[in-house]
Structures are given as structure tokens and as C-alpha cells.
mmCIF file of C-alpha atoms in Angstrom:
data_model
loop_
_atom_site.group_PDB
_atom_site.id
_atom_site.type_symbol
_atom_site.label_atom_id
_atom_site.label_comp_id
_atom_site.label_asym_id
_atom_site.label_seq_id
_atom_site.Cartn_x
_atom_site.Cartn_y
_atom_site.Cartn_z
ATOM 1 C CA MET A 1 -0.300 33.107 19.424
ATOM 2 C CA ALA A 2 -2.475 29.981 21.083
ATOM 3 C CA GLU A 3 -0.798 27.316 23.164
ATOM 4 C CA LEU A 4 -0.219 23.884 21.019
ATOM 5 C CA ARG A 5 -1.975 21.148 22.622
ATOM 6 C CA THR A 6 0.676 19.294 24.962
ATOM 7 C CA GLU A 7 0.040 15.539 24.596
ATOM 8 C CA ARG A 8 2.697 13.564 23.188
ATOM 9 C CA ALA A 9 1.331 11.127 21.457
ATOM 10 C CA VAL A 10 2.718 8.072 19.422
ATOM 11 C CA GLY A 11 0.949 6.696 16.307
ATOM 12 C CA VAL A 12 1.365 4.654 13.647
ATOM 13 C CA MET A 13 0.427 4.291 10.069
ATOM 14 C CA LEU A 14 -1.418 1.347 8.550
ATOM 15 C CA PRO A 15 0.111 0.941 5.176
ATOM 16 C CA ARG A 16 -2.136 2.282 2.228
ATOM 17 C CA ASP A 17 -1.106 -1.103 0.103
ATOM 18 C CA LEU A 18 -1.249 -3.266 3.246
ATOM 19 C CA PRO A 19 -2.772 -6.949 2.227
ATOM 20 C CA ALA A 20 -6.676 -6.974 2.868
ATOM 21 C CA HIS A 21 -6.208 -10.187 4.975
ATOM 22 C CA GLN A 22 -3.906 -8.697 7.170
ATOM 23 C CA PHE A 23 -5.909 -5.377 7.834
ATOM 24 C CA ARG A 24 -7.312 -6.817 11.169
ATOM 25 C CA THR A 25 -4.246 -8.290 12.667
ATOM 26 C CA TYR A 26 -2.562 -5.066 12.081
ATOM 27 C CA ALA A 27 -5.235 -2.529 13.706
ATOM 28 C CA GLN A 28 -5.665 -4.895 16.561
ATOM 29 C CA ARG A 29 -2.082 -5.329 17.217
ATOM 30 C CA ALA A 30 -1.372 -1.417 16.948
ATOM 31 C CA GLU A 31 -3.444 -1.376 19.879
ATOM 32 C CA THR A 32 -2.257 -4.165 21.876
ATOM 33 C CA LEU A 33 1.341 -2.744 21.274
ATOM 34 C CA GLY A 34 -0.134 0.715 23.095
ATOM 35 C CA PHE A 35 0.120 2.793 20.122
ATOM 36 C CA ASP A 36 -2.054 5.865 20.847
ATOM 37 C CA GLU A 37 -3.454 6.249 17.593
ATOM 38 C CA LEU A 38 -3.786 4.530 14.003
ATOM 39 C CA TRP A 39 -3.859 6.580 11.120
ATOM 40 C CA VAL A 40 -5.368 5.322 7.799
ATOM 41 C CA VAL A 41 -4.518 7.228 4.226
ATOM 42 C CA GLU A 42 -6.928 7.795 1.368
ATOM 43 C CA ASP A 43 -4.099 7.947 -1.537
ATOM 44 C CA CYS A 44 -5.308 7.429 -5.249
ATOM 45 C CA PHE A 45 -6.115 4.590 -6.118
ATOM 46 C CA PHE A 46 -5.702 2.535 -2.969
ATOM 47 C CA ARG A 47 -8.611 2.384 -0.398
ATOM 48 C CA GLY A 48 -11.063 4.801 0.808
ATOM 49 C CA GLY A 49 -10.333 6.539 4.025
ATOM 50 C CA VAL A 50 -14.055 6.750 5.721
ATOM 51 C CA ALA A 51 -14.400 2.784 4.880
ATOM 52 C CA GLN A 52 -11.005 1.904 6.392
ATOM 53 C CA ALA A 53 -11.611 4.211 9.594
ATOM 54 C CA ALA A 54 -15.013 2.323 10.243
ATOM 55 C CA ALA A 55 -13.584 -1.086 9.733
ATOM 56 C CA ALA A 56 -10.594 -0.193 11.924
ATOM 57 C CA LEU A 57 -12.832 1.278 14.808
ATOM 58 C CA ALA A 58 -14.774 -1.575 14.710
ATOM 59 C CA MET A 59 -12.019 -3.951 14.642
ATOM 60 C CA THR A 60 -10.592 -2.627 17.860
ATOM 61 C CA GLU A 61 -11.755 -0.945 21.374
ATOM 62 C CA ARG A 62 -9.952 2.025 22.343
ATOM 63 C CA ILE A 63 -7.104 3.466 20.160
ATOM 64 C CA ARG A 64 -8.140 6.687 18.439
ATOM 65 C CA LEU A 65 -8.488 6.580 14.741
ATOM 66 C CA GLY A 66 -7.042 9.272 12.023
ATOM 67 C CA ILE A 67 -8.165 9.965 8.473
ATOM 68 C CA GLY A 68 -5.370 11.524 6.688
ATOM 69 C CA ILE A 69 -6.411 13.067 4.141
ATOM 70 C CA LEU A 70 -9.478 13.281 2.401
ATOM 71 C CA PRO A 71 -9.336 15.434 -0.246
ATOM 72 C CA ALA A 72 -12.127 18.396 -0.312
ATOM 73 C CA ALA A 73 -12.591 18.564 -4.033
ATOM 74 C CA VAL A 74 -14.185 15.237 -4.629
ATOM 75 C CA ARG A 75 -16.997 15.400 -1.856
ATOM 76 C CA ASN A 76 -19.894 17.251 -0.822
ATOM 77 C CA ALA A 77 -19.241 19.237 2.077
ATOM 78 C CA ALA A 78 -22.566 18.206 3.646
ATOM 79 C CA PHE A 79 -21.976 14.729 2.918
ATOM 80 C CA THR A 80 -18.230 14.646 4.321
ATOM 81 C CA ALA A 81 -19.859 15.823 7.221
ATOM 82 C CA MET A 82 -22.563 12.982 7.601
ATOM 83 C CA GLU A 83 -19.754 10.411 6.829
ATOM 84 C CA VAL A 84 -17.871 11.762 9.782
ATOM 85 C CA ALA A 85 -20.602 12.485 12.007
ATOM 86 C CA THR A 86 -21.538 8.936 11.690
ATOM 87 C CA LEU A 87 -18.092 7.603 12.415
ATOM 88 C CA ALA A 88 -18.314 9.847 15.817
ATOM 89 C CA GLU A 89 -21.923 8.413 16.902
ATOM 90 C CA LEU A 90 -21.002 4.789 16.527
ATOM 91 C CA PHE A 91 -17.416 5.341 18.007
ATOM 92 C CA PRO A 92 -17.534 8.402 20.155
ATOM 93 C CA GLY A 93 -14.330 10.288 21.230
ATOM 94 C CA ARG A 94 -12.048 7.996 18.584
ATOM 95 C CA ILE A 95 -11.852 9.665 15.213
ATOM 96 C CA ASP A 96 -9.532 12.749 13.794
ATOM 97 C CA VAL A 97 -10.400 13.587 10.306
ATOM 98 C CA GLY A 98 -7.950 15.381 8.310
ATOM 99 C CA ILE A 99 -9.160 17.329 5.041
ATOM 100 C CA GLY A 100 -7.097 18.804 2.439
ATOM 101 C CA HIS A 101 -6.581 19.707 -1.437
ATOM 102 C CA GLY A 102 -5.434 16.530 -2.404
ATOM 103 C CA MET A 103 -2.357 15.826 -4.452
ATOM 104 C CA PRO A 104 -2.445 18.023 -7.667
ATOM 105 C CA GLY A 105 -1.502 15.091 -10.150
ATOM 106 C CA TRP A 106 -4.225 12.846 -8.681
ATOM 107 C CA MET A 107 -7.003 15.515 -8.310
ATOM 108 C CA ARG A 108 -6.304 16.489 -11.966
ATOM 109 C CA GLN A 109 -6.368 12.642 -12.994
ATOM 110 C CA VAL A 110 -10.065 12.730 -11.716
ATOM 111 C CA ASP A 111 -10.993 16.155 -13.254
ATOM 112 C CA ALA A 112 -11.464 17.570 -9.552
ATOM 113 C CA TRP A 113 -8.567 20.156 -9.197
ATOM 114 C CA PRO A 114 -10.653 23.538 -8.583
ATOM 115 C CA ALA A 115 -9.519 26.885 -10.006
ATOM 116 C CA SER A 116 -8.851 28.365 -6.335
ATOM 117 C CA GLN A 117 -7.632 25.564 -4.185
ATOM 118 C CA LEU A 118 -7.356 27.756 -1.121
ATOM 119 C CA THR A 119 -11.268 28.905 -1.626
ATOM 120 C CA MET A 120 -12.365 25.571 -1.948
ATOM 121 C CA LEU A 121 -10.785 24.046 1.083
ATOM 122 C CA GLY A 122 -11.618 26.998 3.242
ATOM 123 C CA GLU A 123 -15.196 27.004 2.268
ATOM 124 C CA HIS A 124 -14.997 22.981 2.934
ATOM 125 C CA LEU A 125 -13.735 23.011 6.135
ATOM 126 C CA ASP A 126 -15.893 25.883 7.692
ATOM 127 C CA ALA A 127 -18.904 24.132 6.473
ATOM 128 C CA VAL A 128 -18.181 20.622 7.826
ATOM 129 C CA ARG A 129 -17.148 22.075 11.331
ATOM 130 C CA ALA A 130 -20.275 23.794 11.307
ATOM 131 C CA ILE A 131 -22.283 21.205 10.154
ATOM 132 C CA LEU A 132 -20.843 18.817 12.905
ATOM 133 C CA THR A 133 -21.607 20.667 16.026
ATOM 134 C CA GLY A 134 -25.532 20.332 15.028
ATOM 135 C CA ALA A 135 -26.000 23.837 13.747
ATOM 136 C CA SER A 136 -28.227 24.721 10.630
ATOM 137 C CA THR A 137 -25.884 25.577 8.040
ATOM 138 C CA SER A 138 -26.539 27.851 4.948
ATOM 139 C CA VAL A 139 -23.601 28.903 2.838
ATOM 140 C CA GLU A 140 -23.455 30.389 -0.726
ATOM 141 C CA GLY A 141 -19.866 30.289 -1.886
ATOM 142 C CA ARG A 142 -17.896 29.673 -5.037
ATOM 143 C CA TYR A 143 -17.422 26.196 -3.943
ATOM 144 C CA VAL A 144 -19.807 25.361 -1.393
ATOM 145 C CA THR A 145 -23.382 26.018 -1.408
ATOM 146 C CA LEU A 146 -26.009 24.721 1.374
ATOM 147 C CA ASP A 147 -29.498 25.507 2.347
ATOM 148 C CA GLY A 148 -30.304 24.572 5.982
ATOM 149 C CA VAL A 149 -28.603 21.619 6.323
ATOM 150 C CA GLU A 150 -28.666 19.915 9.612
ATOM 151 C CA LEU A 151 -27.742 16.503 11.332
ATOM 152 C CA ASN A 152 -30.361 14.617 12.403
ATOM 153 C CA THR A 153 -28.423 13.367 15.099
ATOM 154 C CA PRO A 154 -25.424 15.009 15.615
ATOM 155 C CA PRO A 155 -22.423 13.455 17.343
ATOM 156 C CA SER A 156 -22.405 14.031 21.252
ATOM 157 C CA SER A 157 -18.536 14.035 21.044
ATOM 158 C CA VAL A 158 -17.700 16.319 17.973
ATOM 159 C CA PRO A 159 -14.822 15.002 16.029
ATOM 160 C CA ARG A 160 -11.504 17.185 15.598
ATOM 161 C CA ILE A 161 -11.175 18.349 11.735
ATOM 162 C CA LEU A 162 -7.327 18.610 10.766
ATOM 163 C CA ALA A 163 -6.242 20.418 7.784
ATOM 164 C CA GLY A 164 -3.715 18.222 5.846
ATOM 165 C CA VAL A 165 -1.713 21.003 3.771
ATOM 166 C CA ARG A 166 1.725 22.161 3.277
ATOM 167 C CA GLY A 167 2.038 25.369 1.686
ATOM 168 C CA PRO A 168 2.224 29.179 3.304
ATOM 169 C CA ARG A 169 -1.141 30.185 2.703
ATOM 170 C CA SER A 170 -2.722 26.889 3.579
ATOM 171 C CA LEU A 171 -1.107 26.336 6.535
ATOM 172 C CA ALA A 172 -2.343 29.938 7.341
ATOM 173 C CA LEU A 173 -5.871 28.632 6.338
ATOM 174 C CA ALA A 174 -5.283 25.684 8.918
ATOM 175 C CA GLY A 175 -4.699 28.097 11.749
ATOM 176 C CA ARG A 176 -7.984 29.997 10.864
ATOM 177 C CA SER A 177 -10.356 27.033 10.090
ATOM 178 C CA ALA A 178 -9.439 23.422 11.270
ATOM 179 C CA ASP A 179 -8.545 21.944 14.775
ATOM 180 C CA GLY A 180 -5.409 21.010 14.091
ATOM 181 C CA THR A 181 -2.578 20.572 10.941
ATOM 182 C CA ILE A 182 -1.317 17.157 9.443
ATOM 183 C CA LEU A 183 2.405 17.700 8.048
ATOM 184 C CA ALA A 184 3.352 15.115 5.508
ATOM 185 C CA GLU A 185 6.736 13.673 5.686
ATOM 186 C CA PRO A 186 9.542 14.390 6.221
ATOM 187 C CA VAL A 187 8.919 16.537 9.414
ATOM 188 C CA THR A 188 11.912 17.998 11.209
ATOM 189 C CA PRO A 189 11.994 20.057 14.315
ATOM 190 C CA GLU A 190 12.922 23.278 11.684
ATOM 191 C CA TYR A 191 10.129 22.686 9.449
ATOM 192 C CA VAL A 192 7.219 22.390 12.599
ATOM 193 C CA ALA A 193 8.601 25.656 13.545
ATOM 194 C CA GLU A 194 8.346 27.136 9.800
ATOM 195 C CA ALA A 195 4.874 25.707 9.688
ATOM 196 C CA LEU A 196 3.715 27.032 12.975
ATOM 197 C CA ARG A 197 4.797 30.576 12.009
ATOM 198 C CA HIS A 198 2.441 30.178 9.197
ATOM 199 C CA ILE A 199 -0.524 28.299 11.190
ATOM 200 C CA ALA A 200 -0.230 30.780 13.689
ATOM 201 C CA PRO A 201 -3.313 29.336 15.756
ATOM 202 C CA THR A 202 -5.397 31.655 17.689
ATOM 203 C CA ARG A 203 -6.724 28.334 19.482
ATOM 204 C CA GLU A 204 -6.097 24.980 20.459
ATOM 205 C CA HIS A 205 -4.469 23.434 17.614
ATOM 206 C CA ARG A 206 -2.803 20.014 17.140
ATOM 207 C CA ILE A 207 0.050 19.180 15.242
ATOM 208 C CA VAL A 208 0.291 15.900 13.641
ATOM 209 C CA ALA A 209 3.692 14.900 12.116
ATOM 210 C CA TYR A 210 3.860 11.750 9.418
ATOM 211 C CA CYS A 211 7.235 10.013 10.010
ATOM 212 C CA VAL A 212 9.273 7.293 7.985
ATOM 213 C CA ALA A 213 10.152 5.025 10.560
ATOM 214 C CA VAL A 214 12.918 2.119 11.046
ATOM 215 C CA VAL A 215 14.055 1.050 14.243
ATOM 216 C CA ASP A 216 16.793 -1.673 14.235
ATOM 217 C CA ASP A 217 19.777 -2.474 16.691
ATOM 218 C CA ASP A 218 21.946 -1.912 13.970
ATOM 219 C CA ALA A 219 21.402 2.111 13.199
ATOM 220 C CA SER A 220 23.082 1.688 9.614
ATOM 221 C CA SER A 221 20.758 -0.762 8.760
ATOM 222 C CA ALA A 222 18.062 1.164 9.764
ATOM 223 C CA ARG A 223 19.140 4.045 7.534
ATOM 224 C CA ASP A 224 19.668 1.592 4.816
ATOM 225 C CA ALA A 225 16.062 0.350 5.277
ATOM 226 C CA ALA A 226 14.446 4.126 5.171
ATOM 227 C CA ARG A 227 16.579 5.243 1.901
ATOM 228 C CA PRO A 228 13.694 4.057 -0.560
ATOM 229 C CA ALA A 229 10.924 5.612 1.632
ATOM 230 C CA LEU A 230 12.844 8.985 1.170
ATOM 231 C CA GLU A 231 12.981 8.703 -2.289
ATOM 232 C CA TRP A 232 10.639 11.156 -3.304
ATOM 233 C CA ILE A 233 11.448 14.142 -0.949
ATOM 234 C CA GLY A 234 13.726 15.489 -3.555
ATOM 235 C CA ASP A 235 10.598 16.427 -5.622
ATOM 236 C CA PRO A 236 9.636 20.116 -6.118
ATOM 237 C CA ASP A 237 6.531 19.391 -4.254
ATOM 238 C CA TRP A 238 8.413 18.600 -1.225
ATOM 239 C CA ASP A 239 10.811 21.868 -0.942
ATOM 240 C CA VAL A 240 8.812 23.451 1.564
ATOM 241 C CA HIS A 241 9.955 20.961 3.783
ATOM 242 C CA ILE A 242 13.614 21.252 2.924
ATOM 243 C CA ALA A 243 13.830 24.863 2.470
ATOM 244 C CA PRO A 244 14.090 25.748 6.557
ATOM 245 C CA LEU A 245 16.905 22.862 6.865
ATOM 246 C CA PRO A 246 20.611 24.052 7.379
ATOM 247 C CA PHE A 247 21.820 21.474 4.417
ATOM 248 C CA ALA A 248 18.784 22.755 1.994
ATOM 249 C CA ASP A 249 21.208 23.911 -0.695
ATOM 250 C CA GLU A 250 23.345 20.924 -0.546
ATOM 251 C CA PHE A 251 20.368 18.619 -0.764
ATOM 252 C CA ARG A 252 19.021 20.532 -3.708
ATOM 253 C CA ALA A 253 22.277 20.096 -5.614
ATOM 254 C CA LEU A 254 22.484 16.336 -4.805
ATOM 255 C CA ARG A 255 18.927 15.745 -6.102
ATOM 256 C CA ALA A 256 19.811 17.979 -9.360
ATOM 257 C CA GLY A 257 23.175 15.911 -9.701
ATOM 258 C CA ALA A 258 21.437 12.335 -9.201
ATOM 259 C CA ALA A 259 20.437 10.120 -12.211
ATOM 260 C CA SER A 260 17.537 8.980 -10.212
ATOM 261 C CA ARG A 261 15.282 9.029 -7.024
ATOM 262 C CA ALA A 262 16.751 5.855 -6.022
ATOM 263 C CA ASP A 263 20.304 7.350 -6.545
ATOM 264 C CA PHE A 264 19.597 10.563 -4.888
ATOM 265 C CA ALA A 265 18.097 8.285 -1.622
ATOM 266 C CA ALA A 266 21.263 6.359 -2.102
ATOM 267 C CA ARG A 267 23.588 8.893 -2.050
ATOM 268 C CA MET A 268 22.037 10.861 0.914
ATOM 269 C CA PRO A 269 24.682 11.353 3.771
ATOM 270 C CA ASP A 270 23.649 9.150 6.910
ATOM 271 C CA ALA A 271 23.469 12.414 8.957
ATOM 272 C CA TRP A 272 20.442 13.818 6.712
ATOM 273 C CA VAL A 273 18.523 10.526 6.768
ATOM 274 C CA ASP A 274 18.841 10.820 10.814
ATOM 275 C CA GLN A 275 17.077 14.330 10.210
ATOM 276 C CA LEU A 276 14.559 13.252 7.927
ATOM 277 C CA ALA A 277 13.310 10.156 9.356
ATOM 278 C CA VAL A 278 12.715 8.466 12.900
ATOM 279 C CA VAL A 279 15.191 5.862 11.879
ATOM 280 C CA GLY A 280 17.926 4.134 14.260
ATOM 281 C CA THR A 281 18.312 2.203 17.565
ATOM 282 C CA VAL A 282 15.234 2.455 20.055
ATOM 283 C CA GLU A 283 17.129 5.050 21.691
ATOM 284 C CA GLY A 284 17.967 6.962 18.972
ATOM 285 C CA ALA A 285 14.203 6.860 17.448
ATOM 286 C CA ARG A 286 13.202 7.622 20.911
ATOM 287 C CA ALA A 287 15.007 10.632 20.964
ATOM 288 C CA ARG A 288 13.949 12.047 17.619
ATOM 289 C CA ILE A 289 10.184 11.474 18.532
ATOM 290 C CA GLY A 290 11.273 13.603 21.599
ATOM 291 C CA GLN A 291 12.785 16.323 19.738
ATOM 292 C CA LEU A 292 9.535 16.310 17.409
ATOM 293 C CA HIS A 293 7.259 16.765 20.316
ATOM 294 C CA ASP A 294 9.645 19.567 21.779
ATOM 295 C CA ALA A 295 8.716 21.127 18.280
ATOM 296 C CA GLY A 296 5.279 21.560 18.826
ATOM 297 C CA VAL A 297 4.199 17.975 17.363
ATOM 298 C CA THR A 298 1.064 16.634 19.345
ATOM 299 C CA THR A 299 1.346 12.875 17.548
ATOM 300 C CA ALA A 300 4.338 11.649 15.600
ATOM 301 C CA VAL A 301 2.831 8.911 13.241
ATOM 302 C CA LEU A 302 5.375 6.396 12.685
ATOM 303 C CA MET A 303 5.193 4.870 8.943
ATOM 304 C CA PRO A 304 6.394 1.611 8.939
ATOM 305 C CA VAL A 305 9.072 0.526 5.925
ATOM 306 C CA GLY A 306 10.092 -2.693 4.703
ATOM 307 C CA PRO A 307 8.360 -5.668 2.958
ATOM 308 C CA ASP A 308 6.842 -7.396 6.363
ATOM 309 C CA PRO A 309 4.365 -4.384 7.566
ATOM 310 C CA LEU A 310 3.300 -6.805 10.706
ATOM 311 C CA ASP A 311 7.438 -7.270 11.673
ATOM 312 C CA ALA A 312 7.874 -3.576 10.983
ATOM 313 C CA LEU A 313 4.979 -2.761 13.199
ATOM 314 C CA GLU A 314 6.444 -4.795 16.004
ATOM 315 C CA ASP A 315 9.937 -3.151 15.554
ATOM 316 C CA LEU A 316 8.328 0.213 15.755
ATOM 317 C CA ALA A 317 6.593 -0.396 19.008
ATOM 318 C CA ARG A 318 9.674 -1.017 20.638
ATOM 319 C CA VAL A 319 9.912 2.761 21.156
ATOM 320 C CA LEU A 320 6.726 3.112 23.128
#
């Protein structure tokens, strides 16, 4: 297995529902506060990832911008590469792009869920990365067909293309066909170890971890604030995140017996919340980020929680 990247970066997520009038303030404040990276998401049906990335890059000067993730099934690989290359030309060395399957429910909602998700994503990743190098690219695949596609002005600094995936076979694909992997929340050291076992990278590979995060002088208040953001992780799609944990069986039993997602989150033991989020005092949150870095995470992306995203951003910056 190749060595992972050794950076220990801390990024922050721009909330998908951030009011438009706060977008500039949030992006610029994230940079001023010293975060290494700012990540935008393309969740249905909020805002487009490429448009957000272009705006945030233009509004800032140094912070690295990540898109996580662009669903491959709704895009032509050549046009994905062209959009990414444009960002890389205009803002060299400042862009990382995550590409994934997309959430099944959303993809079916727009009639874009392919018969073979793995084949589709692999063909898309390989084509995008080839085009970005400036090579003339021809492909006759099941989902990607290209005939001599070549960028007119390929970027001098080729962006990193990461796979946003979670299943074992998709993680293995990330190891073969991507420059890194984006792991959705919740991310624990145990989950990182399990993911890396499947990724088995043979060259330099980044691990980006999304982490629900709340920092407060009172650890109990921080946990209480984080709980609503953890309501979804008891659903079946998230079981791969939970399976490696020592309390996985108890976790599943609690979810099965809970009346609702909210009831499940409210009944979750404090110790579990501490494992499933970056949460607590400044010292506690720093320690958890350190544990994730030690496990192989390159960038821990903190996901702000609470009614005021700008206040949450300020609180999270205390860990830097």
C-alpha cells in the first residue's frame, strides 16, 4: 500500500442552505480565520457545486476550495472536465473536485440512476482525469463515449479528482481511479481504517473526512447541539460507517427501538456522540481531529451546526 498524504489540514463546510446574502461573508471569514480548505456541496435541490466553487474562489485569495460531490450520472465526462479545467485555469492550485454516484433517491428522482453504478463512476473518473492532463482522449465505454476530446488550454496545475463513495467496491474503485476519497459523515478512526483497507491505494491518495462539529465551552451543550445533525446516521445507507464500531450492535438496536430519528438522536449515549462527531470543548475537539489525522485523514472538514452558521464558524475556528 502506498503512503497517504501527510498533511493535517482542517477545512470547513459551507452550509448547503446558507442564505445567499451570507455567502461572501462566510467564504471570506473562513479564509480570514485560517481554515485550510472550504468545501461546498451539491445536494439536491440546493445549489450547484461548480457555480458555488467559482463564486467562492473569486471572493477569496488563498483558501483551497473543494467540491463534494458532483454526481457523475447527471454529467457528460467531457463537460465535467471542461468545467473543472476552467476553475483550475482561473484559480490554479486551489481546487479539488469530488465525483460520486450521487444519493440513490435523488438520482432516481431525476431518472439518472444507472444500471451499473460502479461502471458508470469508474468510466467517468478515468475520462475526466485523462482529459484534465491535456491528453487527447477517446473512450468507448458503457456510459462514456468520447472521440478525440482534448482541452484547448489544459490547466498548468491539474486539479485533484476525488471519489465521494462509501461501499467496499466503490472504495476500491477510488483507490484505483481517483486522487483521493471523500468520506461522508460520520467519520471515526475505525471507519477510516476500514475504508483504507478497501481503498488500498497504490499511489499518493488523500482522505477527506466530513465531520459534524460543535465547539462549546460546555461539552454537554456541544453534544446537545450536535444531536440533530446525527439523526440520519441510523438509516440503512449509513450502516457501513457504523459497522466497524465496537458499539455497532447496540447502535442498531437503539435505532430499531426508537420512535423516530429525533428520538434516536436524543437517546444516543454521550459517549457515542463523542465518537461520531467532532464535539465538545476546544481541547476535546482538537484531540478528536488529531485522532482522525493519526488514522489517515488528510483533511478534516468541519460541518457547522446550529441556527447561525456564522456564529458556528467562529466557534469552530477556535480549534485552529
